[in-house]
């Protein structure tokens, strides 16, 4: 999941390296769409697997504010895994009326009418959430390093 999220960010950030209207830029942007869709699909499987098999607890256990911070950040990351791809998907469907399939002329039609205004609003939130999550992801990485090297618990082993 982490690699796919990095890939989605890398793709959308690299689009400016290619001239507007070029096949390569179109491919990069469409690939960003599809990586997001894969993240969304995997998020459903991840949540289902988490409900099927509860991961082992953190040893030594977290208490108080640490436990609250871990729980809140965990839920925020899961919300991101669903909200970000859904915002992107609905933005594309409402703006273009279809989801393009990279390297082909095929599209998957939207089940609703085009609405440029709604698409623009959703895109604004998609970009805003993407920016906010730079910081949440950074905090997640810092927390993982802290757990491993300072607290010396099993958090990182649980993650991998």
Tab-separated table of N, CA and C in Angstrom:
chain	number	residue	atom	x	y	z
A	1	UNK	N	0.827	-1.187	0.000
A	1	UNK	CA	0.000	0.000	0.000
A	1	UNK	C	0.874	1.255	0.000
A	2	UNK	N	1.903	1.237	0.845
A	2	UNK	CA	2.772	2.414	0.938
A	2	UNK	C	3.428	2.700	-0.411
A	3	UNK	N	3.886	1.654	-1.081
A	3	UNK	CA	4.543	1.838	-2.386
A	3	UNK	C	3.557	2.411	-3.412
A	4	UNK	N	2.327	1.946	-3.386
A	4	UNK	CA	1.320	2.460	-4.316
A	4	UNK	C	0.985	3.930	-4.031
A	5	UNK	N	0.932	4.291	-2.771
A	5	UNK	CA	0.647	5.681	-2.422
A	5	UNK	C	1.792	6.580	-2.872
A	6	UNK	N	3.024	6.123	-2.653
A	6	UNK	CA	4.187	6.882	-3.134
A	6	UNK	C	4.122	7.006	-4.655
A	7	UNK	N	3.773	5.920	-5.339
A	7	UNK	CA	3.662	5.943	-6.799
A	7	UNK	C	2.589	6.933	-7.257
A	8	UNK	N	1.444	6.946	-6.590
A	8	UNK	CA	0.376	7.879	-6.959
A	8	UNK	C	0.850	9.326	-6.820
A	9	UNK	N	1.518	9.624	-5.717
A	9	UNK	CA	2.068	10.973	-5.534
A	9	UNK	C	3.116	11.272	-6.602
A	10	UNK	N	4.024	10.336	-6.846
A	10	UNK	CA	5.094	10.552	-7.833
A	10	UNK	C	4.514	10.795	-9.220
A	11	UNK	N	3.505	10.041	-9.590
A	11	UNK	CA	2.900	10.208	-10.915
A	11	UNK	C	2.286	11.592	-11.072
A	12	UNK	N	1.480	11.999	-10.113
A	12	UNK	CA	0.786	13.275	-10.282
A	12	UNK	C	1.753	14.446	-10.185
A	13	UNK	N	2.781	14.322	-9.363
A	13	UNK	CA	3.762	15.398	-9.260
A	13	UNK	C	4.660	15.485	-10.494
A	14	UNK	N	4.857	14.359	-11.171
A	14	UNK	CA	5.734	14.354	-12.345
A	14	UNK	C	5.025	14.813	-13.614
A	15	UNK	N	3.720	14.981	-13.578
A	15	UNK	CA	2.990	15.359	-14.788
A	15	UNK	C	3.468	16.676	-15.364
A	16	UNK	N	3.926	17.565	-14.510
A	16	UNK	CA	4.375	18.877	-14.994
A	16	UNK	C	5.680	18.796	-15.782
A	17	UNK	N	6.311	17.639	-15.769
A	17	UNK	CA	7.543	17.450	-16.543
A	17	UNK	C	7.249	17.253	-18.028
A	18	UNK	N	5.999	17.063	-18.360
A	18	UNK	CA	5.593	16.786	-19.735
A	18	UNK	C	4.624	17.862	-20.213
A	19	UNK	N	4.733	18.234	-21.454
A	19	UNK	CA	3.885	19.288	-22.019
A	19	UNK	C	2.420	18.855	-22.009
A	20	UNK	N	1.539	19.838	-21.763
A	20	UNK	CA	0.101	19.555	-21.778
A	20	UNK	C	-0.298	19.031	-23.147
A	21	UNK	N	-1.188	18.036	-23.123
A	21	UNK	CA	-1.696	17.483	-24.362
A	21	UNK	C	-0.838	16.380	-24.962
A	22	UNK	N	0.346	16.117	-24.387
A	22	UNK	CA	1.201	15.064	-24.940
A	22	UNK	C	0.727	13.698	-24.460
A	23	UNK	N	1.050	12.689	-25.244
A	23	UNK	CA	0.669	11.324	-24.873
A	23	UNK	C	1.298	10.902	-23.554
A	24	UNK	N	2.542	11.312	-23.314
A	24	UNK	CA	3.220	10.915	-22.090
A	24	UNK	C	2.556	11.533	-20.856
A	25	UNK	N	2.186	12.802	-20.950
A	25	UNK	CA	1.501	13.448	-19.821
A	25	UNK	C	0.147	12.777	-19.578
A	26	UNK	N	-0.574	12.489	-20.651
A	26	UNK	CA	-1.862	11.802	-20.524
A	26	UNK	C	-1.680	10.446	-19.855
A	27	UNK	N	-0.652	9.714	-20.262
A	27	UNK	CA	-0.378	8.405	-19.668
A	27	UNK	C	-0.082	8.529	-18.169
A	28	UNK	N	0.728	9.517	-17.791
A	28	UNK	CA	1.091	9.720	-16.382
A	28	UNK	C	-0.154	10.044	-15.556
A	29	UNK	N	-0.996	10.932	-16.057
A	29	UNK	CA	-2.200	11.321	-15.316
A	29	UNK	C	-3.179	10.143	-15.226
A	30	UNK	N	-3.377	9.440	-16.328
A	30	UNK	CA	-4.282	8.288	-16.299
A	30	UNK	C	-3.741	7.181	-15.393
A	31	UNK	N	-2.435	7.016	-15.379
A	31	UNK	CA	-1.840	6.019	-14.479
A	31	UNK	C	-2.079	6.414	-13.027
A	32	UNK	N	-2.008	7.703	-12.731
A	32	UNK	CA	-2.321	8.199	-11.384
A	32	UNK	C	-3.751	7.792	-11.002
A	33	UNK	N	-4.697	7.969	-11.935
A	33	UNK	CA	-6.086	7.565	-11.672
A	33	UNK	C	-6.147	6.093	-11.284
A	34	UNK	N	-5.512	5.256	-12.088
A	34	UNK	CA	-5.627	3.818	-11.899
A	34	UNK	C	-4.871	3.313	-10.683
A	35	UNK	N	-3.759	3.934	-10.344
A	35	UNK	CA	-3.073	3.565	-9.105
A	35	UNK	C	-3.999	3.885	-7.929
A	36	UNK	N	-4.676	5.018	-7.983
A	36	UNK	CA	-5.643	5.363	-6.941
A	36	UNK	C	-6.757	4.333	-6.825
A	37	UNK	N	-7.231	3.851	-7.946
A	37	UNK	CA	-8.288	2.827	-7.930
A	37	UNK	C	-7.772	1.533	-7.313
A	38	UNK	N	-6.540	1.159	-7.631
A	38	UNK	CA	-5.941	-0.037	-7.025
A	38	UNK	C	-5.812	0.149	-5.510
A	39	UNK	N	-5.400	1.339	-5.064
A	39	UNK	CA	-5.322	1.627	-3.629
A	39	UNK	C	-6.701	1.452	-2.989
A	40	UNK	N	-7.726	1.975	-3.633
A	40	UNK	CA	-9.082	1.862	-3.098
A	40	UNK	C	-9.509	0.397	-2.983
A	41	UNK	N	-9.279	-0.372	-4.012
A	41	UNK	CA	-9.652	-1.796	-3.988
A	41	UNK	C	-8.887	-2.529	-2.889
A	42	UNK	N	-7.584	-2.260	-2.809
A	42	UNK	CA	-6.773	-2.917	-1.777
A	42	UNK	C	-7.190	-2.495	-0.373
A	43	UNK	N	-7.680	-1.267	-0.221
A	43	UNK	CA	-8.124	-0.800	1.091
A	43	UNK	C	-9.298	-1.636	1.587
A	44	UNK	N	-10.211	-1.987	0.687
A	44	UNK	CA	-11.338	-2.845	1.084
A	44	UNK	C	-10.828	-4.199	1.575
A	45	UNK	N	-9.896	-4.790	0.828
A	45	UNK	CA	-9.333	-6.076	1.242
A	45	UNK	C	-8.557	-5.942	2.554
A	46	UNK	N	-7.869	-4.835	2.721
A	46	UNK	CA	-7.088	-4.609	3.942
A	46	UNK	C	-8.001	-4.533	5.164
A	47	UNK	N	-9.097	-3.805	5.046
A	47	UNK	CA	-10.038	-3.694	6.161
A	47	UNK	C	-10.672	-5.055	6.452
A	48	UNK	N	-11.048	-5.783	5.408
A	48	UNK	CA	-11.638	-7.114	5.602
A	48	UNK	C	-10.648	-8.048	6.294
A	49	UNK	N	-9.409	-8.014	5.867
A	49	UNK	CA	-8.386	-8.868	6.478
A	49	UNK	C	-8.146	-8.469	7.930
A	50	UNK	N	-8.172	-7.188	8.205
A	50	UNK	CA	-7.969	-6.703	9.572
A	50	UNK	C	-9.106	-7.178	10.491
A	51	UNK	N	-10.326	-7.242	9.947
A	51	UNK	CA	-11.448	-7.743	10.744
A	51	UNK	C	-11.367	-9.256	10.931
A	52	UNK	N	-10.823	-9.934	9.941
A	52	UNK	CA	-10.670	-11.392	10.039
A	52	UNK	C	-9.573	-11.784	11.023
A	53	UNK	N	-8.461	-11.071	10.976
A	53	UNK	CA	-7.305	-11.397	11.812
A	53	UNK	C	-6.840	-10.144	12.536
A	54	UNK	N	-7.175	-10.050	13.795
A	54	UNK	CA	-6.728	-8.915	14.597
A	54	UNK	C	-5.223	-9.024	14.792
A	55	UNK	N	-4.490	-7.944	14.495
A	55	UNK	CA	-3.034	-8.012	14.679
A	55	UNK	C	-2.669	-8.113	16.161
A	56	UNK	N	-1.490	-8.655	16.436
A	56	UNK	CA	-1.078	-8.737	17.848
A	56	UNK	C	-0.929	-7.337	18.436
A	57	UNK	N	-1.059	-7.254	19.733
A	57	UNK	CA	-0.938	-5.967	20.405
A	57	UNK	C	0.492	-5.448	20.393
A	58	UNK	N	0.620	-4.168	20.675
A	58	UNK	CA	1.944	-3.551	20.777
A	58	UNK	C	2.531	-3.942	22.127
A	59	UNK	N	3.784	-4.360	22.095
A	59	UNK	CA	4.468	-4.768	23.318
A	59	UNK	C	5.704	-3.912	23.503
A	60	UNK	N	5.833	-3.211	24.613
A	60	UNK	CA	4.871	-3.035	25.694
A	60	UNK	C	3.676	-2.199	25.229
A	61	UNK	N	2.511	-2.406	25.834
A	61	UNK	CA	1.288	-1.724	25.390
A	61	UNK	C	1.386	-0.202	25.520
A	62	UNK	N	0.657	0.466	24.629
A	62	UNK	CA	0.567	1.930	24.685
A	62	UNK	C	-0.489	2.305	25.716
A	63	UNK	N	-0.270	3.427	26.372
A	63	UNK	CA	-1.237	3.894	27.361
A	63	UNK	C	-1.510	5.370	27.164
A	64	UNK	N	-2.648	5.810	27.640
A	64	UNK	CA	-2.997	7.221	27.676
A	64	UNK	C	-2.957	7.897	26.325
A	65	UNK	N	-2.245	9.023	26.276
A	65	UNK	CA	-2.202	9.863	25.082
A	65	UNK	C	-1.544	9.143	23.906
A	66	UNK	N	-0.574	8.265	24.178
A	66	UNK	CA	0.070	7.508	23.090
A	66	UNK	C	-0.944	6.583	22.413
A	67	UNK	N	-1.748	5.931	23.221
A	67	UNK	CA	-2.768	5.028	22.662
A	67	UNK	C	-3.785	5.831	21.836
A	68	UNK	N	-4.212	6.971	22.365
A	68	UNK	CA	-5.165	7.819	21.650
A	68	UNK	C	-4.565	8.319	20.333
A	69	UNK	N	-3.332	8.781	20.374
A	69	UNK	CA	-2.668	9.274	19.159
A	69	UNK	C	-2.528	8.162	18.122
A	70	UNK	N	-2.168	6.969	18.568
A	70	UNK	CA	-2.028	5.837	17.652
A	70	UNK	C	-3.374	5.479	17.016
A	71	UNK	N	-4.416	5.469	17.824
A	71	UNK	CA	-5.749	5.133	17.317
A	71	UNK	C	-6.236	6.179	16.314
A	72	UNK	N	-6.083	7.459	16.666
A	72	UNK	CA	-6.533	8.527	15.766
A	72	UNK	C	-5.750	8.519	14.453
A	73	UNK	N	-4.449	8.354	14.519
A	73	UNK	CA	-3.658	8.351	13.282
A	73	UNK	C	-3.982	7.124	12.437
A	74	UNK	N	-4.258	6.008	13.096
A	74	UNK	CA	-4.626	4.785	12.378
A	74	UNK	C	-5.934	4.995	11.603
A	75	UNK	N	-6.929	5.557	12.270
A	75	UNK	CA	-8.197	5.826	11.593
A	75	UNK	C	-8.038	6.874	10.491
A	76	UNK	N	-7.196	7.866	10.730
A	76	UNK	CA	-6.956	8.890	9.702
A	76	UNK	C	-6.328	8.271	8.453
A	77	UNK	N	-5.391	7.372	8.640
A	77	UNK	CA	-4.767	6.713	7.480
A	77	UNK	C	-5.779	5.866	6.712
A	78	UNK	N	-6.625	5.142	7.418
A	78	UNK	CA	-7.657	4.358	6.735
A	78	UNK	C	-8.657	5.263	6.017
A	79	UNK	N	-9.036	6.363	6.644
A	79	UNK	CA	-9.951	7.306	5.990
A	79	UNK	C	-9.326	7.832	4.701
A	80	UNK	N	-8.045	8.121	4.754
A	80	UNK	CA	-7.322	8.589	3.572
A	80	UNK	C	-7.347	7.533	2.460
A	81	UNK	N	-7.135	6.267	2.812
A	81	UNK	CA	-7.107	5.189	1.817
A	81	UNK	C	-8.428	5.062	1.060
A	82	UNK	N	-9.520	5.499	1.684
A	82	UNK	CA	-10.814	5.463	1.016
A	82	UNK	C	-11.189	6.815	0.410
A	83	UNK	N	-11.053	7.871	1.187
A	83	UNK	CA	-11.521	9.189	0.746
A	83	UNK	C	-10.739	9.715	-0.445
A	84	UNK	N	-9.433	9.606	-0.416
A	84	UNK	CA	-8.616	10.190	-1.478
A	84	UNK	C	-8.911	9.552	-2.840
A	85	UNK	N	-8.896	8.226	-2.960
A	85	UNK	CA	-9.228	7.640	-4.267
A	85	UNK	C	-10.667	7.910	-4.706
A	86	UNK	N	-11.605	7.904	-3.752
A	86	UNK	CA	-12.997	8.176	-4.119
A	86	UNK	C	-13.173	9.601	-4.623
A	87	UNK	N	-12.539	10.569	-3.962
A	87	UNK	CA	-12.605	11.950	-4.439
A	87	UNK	C	-12.023	12.061	-5.844
A	88	UNK	N	-10.888	11.413	-6.070
A	88	UNK	CA	-10.265	11.442	-7.400
A	88	UNK	C	-11.139	10.776	-8.451
A	89	UNK	N	-11.688	9.626	-8.116
A	89	UNK	CA	-12.532	8.889	-9.057
A	89	UNK	C	-13.767	9.705	-9.442
A	90	UNK	N	-14.457	10.253	-8.450
A	90	UNK	CA	-15.652	11.045	-8.752
A	90	UNK	C	-15.305	12.337	-9.488
A	91	UNK	N	-14.144	12.900	-9.198
A	91	UNK	CA	-13.709	14.091	-9.938
A	91	UNK	C	-13.597	13.775	-11.421
A	92	UNK	N	-12.919	12.687	-11.751
A	92	UNK	CA	-12.720	12.304	-13.159
A	92	UNK	C	-14.054	11.980	-13.818
A	93	UNK	N	-14.883	11.184	-13.149
A	93	UNK	CA	-16.162	10.784	-13.745
A	93	UNK	C	-17.085	11.982	-13.967
A	94	UNK	N	-17.110	12.912	-13.018
A	94	UNK	CA	-17.981	14.083	-13.163
A	94	UNK	C	-17.428	15.099	-14.165
A	95	UNK	N	-16.108	15.162	-14.275
A	95	UNK	CA	-15.489	16.126	-15.188
A	95	UNK	C	-15.482	15.625	-16.635
A	96	UNK	N	-15.192	14.345	-16.809
A	96	UNK	CA	-15.027	13.797	-18.163
A	96	UNK	C	-16.186	12.928	-18.624
A	97	UNK	N	-16.982	12.455	-17.697
A	97	UNK	CA	-18.091	11.588	-18.070
A	97	UNK	C	-17.676	10.145	-18.274
A	98	UNK	N	-16.377	9.852	-18.071
A	98	UNK	CA	-15.877	8.490	-18.236
A	98	UNK	C	-14.479	8.407	-17.641
A	99	UNK	N	-14.087	7.198	-17.308
A	99	UNK	CA	-12.749	6.941	-16.787
A	99	UNK	C	-11.908	6.342	-17.912
A	100	UNK	N	-10.839	7.036	-18.341
A	100	UNK	CA	-10.021	6.529	-19.442
A	100	UNK	C	-9.147	5.355	-19.013
A	101	UNK	N	-8.948	4.425	-19.922
A	101	UNK	CA	-8.064	3.287	-19.690
A	101	UNK	C	-6.732	3.610	-20.360
A	102	UNK	N	-5.623	3.667	-19.574
A	102	UNK	CA	-4.329	4.055	-20.144
A	102	UNK	C	-3.910	3.170	-21.322
A	103	UNK	N	-3.250	3.796	-22.276
A	103	UNK	CA	-2.687	3.143	-23.464
A	103	UNK	C	-3.743	2.599	-24.427
A	104	UNK	N	-4.995	2.998	-24.204
A	104	UNK	CA	-6.067	2.567	-25.104
A	104	UNK	C	-6.984	3.758	-25.364
A	105	UNK	N	-7.913	3.551	-26.265
A	105	UNK	CA	-8.943	4.574	-26.474
A	105	UNK	C	-10.224	4.199	-25.726
A	106	UNK	N	-10.130	3.183	-24.887
A	106	UNK	CA	-11.282	2.708	-24.129
A	106	UNK	C	-11.560	3.610	-22.927
A	107	UNK	N	-12.815	3.700	-22.567
A	107	UNK	CA	-13.223	4.423	-21.369
A	107	UNK	C	-14.309	3.634	-20.656
A	108	UNK	N	-14.406	3.857	-19.366
A	108	UNK	CA	-15.491	3.279	-18.577
A	108	UNK	C	-16.453	4.428	-18.304
A	109	UNK	N	-17.681	4.349	-18.856
A	109	UNK	CA	-18.611	5.480	-18.730
A	109	UNK	C	-19.060	5.715	-17.292
A	110	UNK	N	-19.303	6.978	-16.985
A	110	UNK	CA	-19.819	7.360	-15.667
A	110	UNK	C	-21.292	6.989	-15.575
A	111	UNK	N	-21.744	6.609	-14.392
A	111	UNK	CA	-23.166	6.285	-14.214
A	111	UNK	C	-24.032	7.520	-13.981
A	112	UNK	N	-23.446	8.717	-14.105
A	112	UNK	CA	-24.183	9.950	-13.889
A	112	UNK	C	-23.692	11.015	-14.861
A	113	UNK	N	-24.422	12.115	-14.929
A	113	UNK	CA	-24.106	13.190	-15.872
A	113	UNK	C	-22.868	13.976	-15.458
A	114	UNK	N	-22.261	14.612	-16.448
A	114	UNK	CA	-21.118	15.492	-16.214
A	114	UNK	C	-21.578	16.704	-15.405
A	115	UNK	N	-20.737	17.098	-14.440
A	115	UNK	CA	-20.985	18.307	-13.651
A	115	UNK	C	-19.632	18.932	-13.358
A	116	UNK	N	-19.239	19.867	-14.196
A	116	UNK	CA	-17.920	20.500	-14.066
A	116	UNK	C	-17.771	21.211	-12.717
A	117	UNK	N	-18.826	21.867	-12.248
A	117	UNK	CA	-18.746	22.586	-10.967
A	117	UNK	C	-18.501	21.625	-9.804
A	118	UNK	N	-19.255	20.533	-9.772
A	118	UNK	CA	-19.067	19.544	-8.708
A	118	UNK	C	-17.688	18.915	-8.817
A	119	UNK	N	-17.256	18.617	-10.043
A	119	UNK	CA	-15.929	18.036	-10.258
A	119	UNK	C	-14.841	18.973	-9.741
A	120	UNK	N	-15.003	20.256	-9.986
A	120	UNK	CA	-14.019	21.241	-9.527
A	120	UNK	C	-13.958	21.279	-7.999
A	121	UNK	N	-15.112	21.216	-7.355
A	121	UNK	CA	-15.163	21.206	-5.888
A	121	UNK	C	-14.491	19.953	-5.337
A	122	UNK	N	-14.812	18.798	-5.914
A	122	UNK	CA	-14.210	17.542	-5.464
A	122	UNK	C	-12.701	17.536	-5.688
A	123	UNK	N	-12.278	18.092	-6.823
A	123	UNK	CA	-10.841	18.152	-7.106
A	123	UNK	C	-10.131	19.022	-6.074
A	124	UNK	N	-10.764	20.120	-5.695
A	124	UNK	CA	-10.190	20.982	-4.653
A	124	UNK	C	-9.954	20.180	-3.372
A	125	UNK	N	-10.947	19.406	-2.949
A	125	UNK	CA	-10.805	18.607	-1.727
A	125	UNK	C	-9.796	17.472	-1.914
A	126	UNK	N	-9.738	16.902	-3.109
A	126	UNK	CA	-8.757	15.848	-3.418
A	126	UNK	C	-7.341	16.396	-3.261
A	127	UNK	N	-7.091	17.571	-3.810
A	127	UNK	CA	-5.767	18.199	-3.718
A	127	UNK	C	-5.470	18.601	-2.273
A	128	UNK	N	-6.447	19.182	-1.596
A	128	UNK	CA	-6.268	19.585	-0.201
A	128	UNK	C	-5.945	18.386	0.685
A	129	UNK	N	-6.704	17.316	0.532
A	129	UNK	CA	-6.461	16.112	1.320
A	129	UNK	C	-5.083	15.525	1.004
A	130	UNK	N	-4.713	15.545	-0.271
A	130	UNK	CA	-3.387	15.068	-0.656
A	130	UNK	C	-2.285	15.867	0.015
A	131	UNK	N	-2.467	17.170	0.105
A	131	UNK	CA	-1.478	18.035	0.764
A	131	UNK	C	-1.437	17.773	2.262
A	132	UNK	N	-2.581	17.663	2.885
A	132	UNK	CA	-2.641	17.385	4.326
A	132	UNK	C	-1.937	16.065	4.626
A	133	UNK	N	-2.135	15.091	3.765
A	133	UNK	CA	-1.580	13.780	4.054
A	133	UNK	C	-0.089	13.666	3.817
A	134	UNK	N	0.521	14.642	3.165
A	134	UNK	CA	1.987	14.685	3.185
A	134	UNK	C	2.443	14.711	4.640
A	135	UNK	N	1.783	15.535	5.434
A	135	UNK	CA	2.164	15.706	6.826
A	135	UNK	C	1.769	14.500	7.673
A	136	UNK	N	0.592	13.946	7.427
A	136	UNK	CA	0.161	12.771	8.182
A	136	UNK	C	1.080	11.587	7.887
A	137	UNK	N	1.432	11.407	6.630
A	137	UNK	CA	2.341	10.318	6.256
A	137	UNK	C	3.715	10.562	6.890
A	138	UNK	N	4.194	11.800	6.843
A	138	UNK	CA	5.468	12.129	7.477
A	138	UNK	C	5.442	11.843	8.971
A	139	UNK	N	4.360	12.224	9.628
A	139	UNK	CA	4.193	11.954	11.054
A	139	UNK	C	4.186	10.448	11.314
A	140	UNK	N	3.539	9.706	10.446
A	140	UNK	CA	3.480	8.244	10.563
A	140	UNK	C	4.891	7.643	10.492
A	141	UNK	N	5.693	8.130	9.564
A	141	UNK	CA	7.073	7.643	9.419
A	141	UNK	C	7.898	8.002	10.659
A	142	UNK	N	7.782	9.244	11.115
A	142	UNK	CA	8.517	9.672	12.311
A	142	UNK	C	8.092	8.829	13.520
A	143	UNK	N	6.789	8.578	13.651
A	143	UNK	CA	6.293	7.776	14.777
A	143	UNK	C	6.831	6.347	14.695
A	144	UNK	N	6.876	5.783	13.507
A	144	UNK	CA	7.407	4.422	13.353
A	144	UNK	C	8.879	4.363	13.755
A	145	UNK	N	9.644	5.350	13.339
A	145	UNK	CA	11.067	5.402	13.709
A	145	UNK	C	11.203	5.568	15.225
A	146	UNK	N	10.381	6.438	15.814
A	146	UNK	CA	10.412	6.646	17.265
A	146	UNK	C	10.076	5.349	18.007
A	147	UNK	N	9.026	4.671	17.555
A	147	UNK	CA	8.655	3.405	18.194
A	147	UNK	C	9.802	2.400	18.129
A	148	UNK	N	10.466	2.338	16.994
A	148	UNK	CA	11.508	1.330	16.800
A	148	UNK	C	12.791	1.653	17.569
A	149	UNK	N	13.249	2.905	17.466
A	149	UNK	CA	14.556	3.237	18.024
A	149	UNK	C	14.511	3.831	19.436
A	150	UNK	N	13.430	4.497	19.802
A	150	UNK	CA	13.359	5.117	21.124
A	150	UNK	C	12.557	4.243	22.083
A	151	UNK	N	11.340	3.938	21.713
A	151	UNK	CA	10.481	3.144	22.587
A	151	UNK	C	10.843	1.661	22.548
A	152	UNK	N	11.444	1.242	21.457
A	152	UNK	CA	11.909	-0.141	21.255
A	152	UNK	C	10.781	-1.160	21.450
A	153	UNK	N	9.629	-0.859	20.850
A	153	UNK	CA	8.514	-1.804	20.910
A	153	UNK	C	8.389	-2.528	19.571
A	154	UNK	N	7.344	-3.302	19.410
A	154	UNK	CA	7.177	-4.136	18.208
A	154	UNK	C	6.297	-3.511	17.134
A	155	UNK	N	6.089	-2.197	17.181
A	155	UNK	CA	5.196	-1.533	16.241
A	155	UNK	C	5.631	-1.719	14.787
A	156	UNK	N	6.898	-1.498	14.495
A	156	UNK	CA	7.361	-1.619	13.107
A	156	UNK	C	7.259	-3.064	12.636
A	157	UNK	N	7.577	-4.019	13.494
A	157	UNK	CA	7.446	-5.440	13.102
A	157	UNK	C	5.994	-5.780	12.781
A	158	UNK	N	5.048	-5.178	13.508
A	158	UNK	CA	3.632	-5.406	13.229
A	158	UNK	C	3.232	-4.836	11.885
A	159	UNK	N	3.899	-3.734	11.480
A	159	UNK	CA	3.547	-3.053	10.227
A	159	UNK	C	4.058	-3.818	9.003
A	160	UNK	N	5.131	-4.530	9.152
A	160	UNK	CA	5.713	-5.253	8.013
A	160	UNK	C	5.449	-6.694	8.092
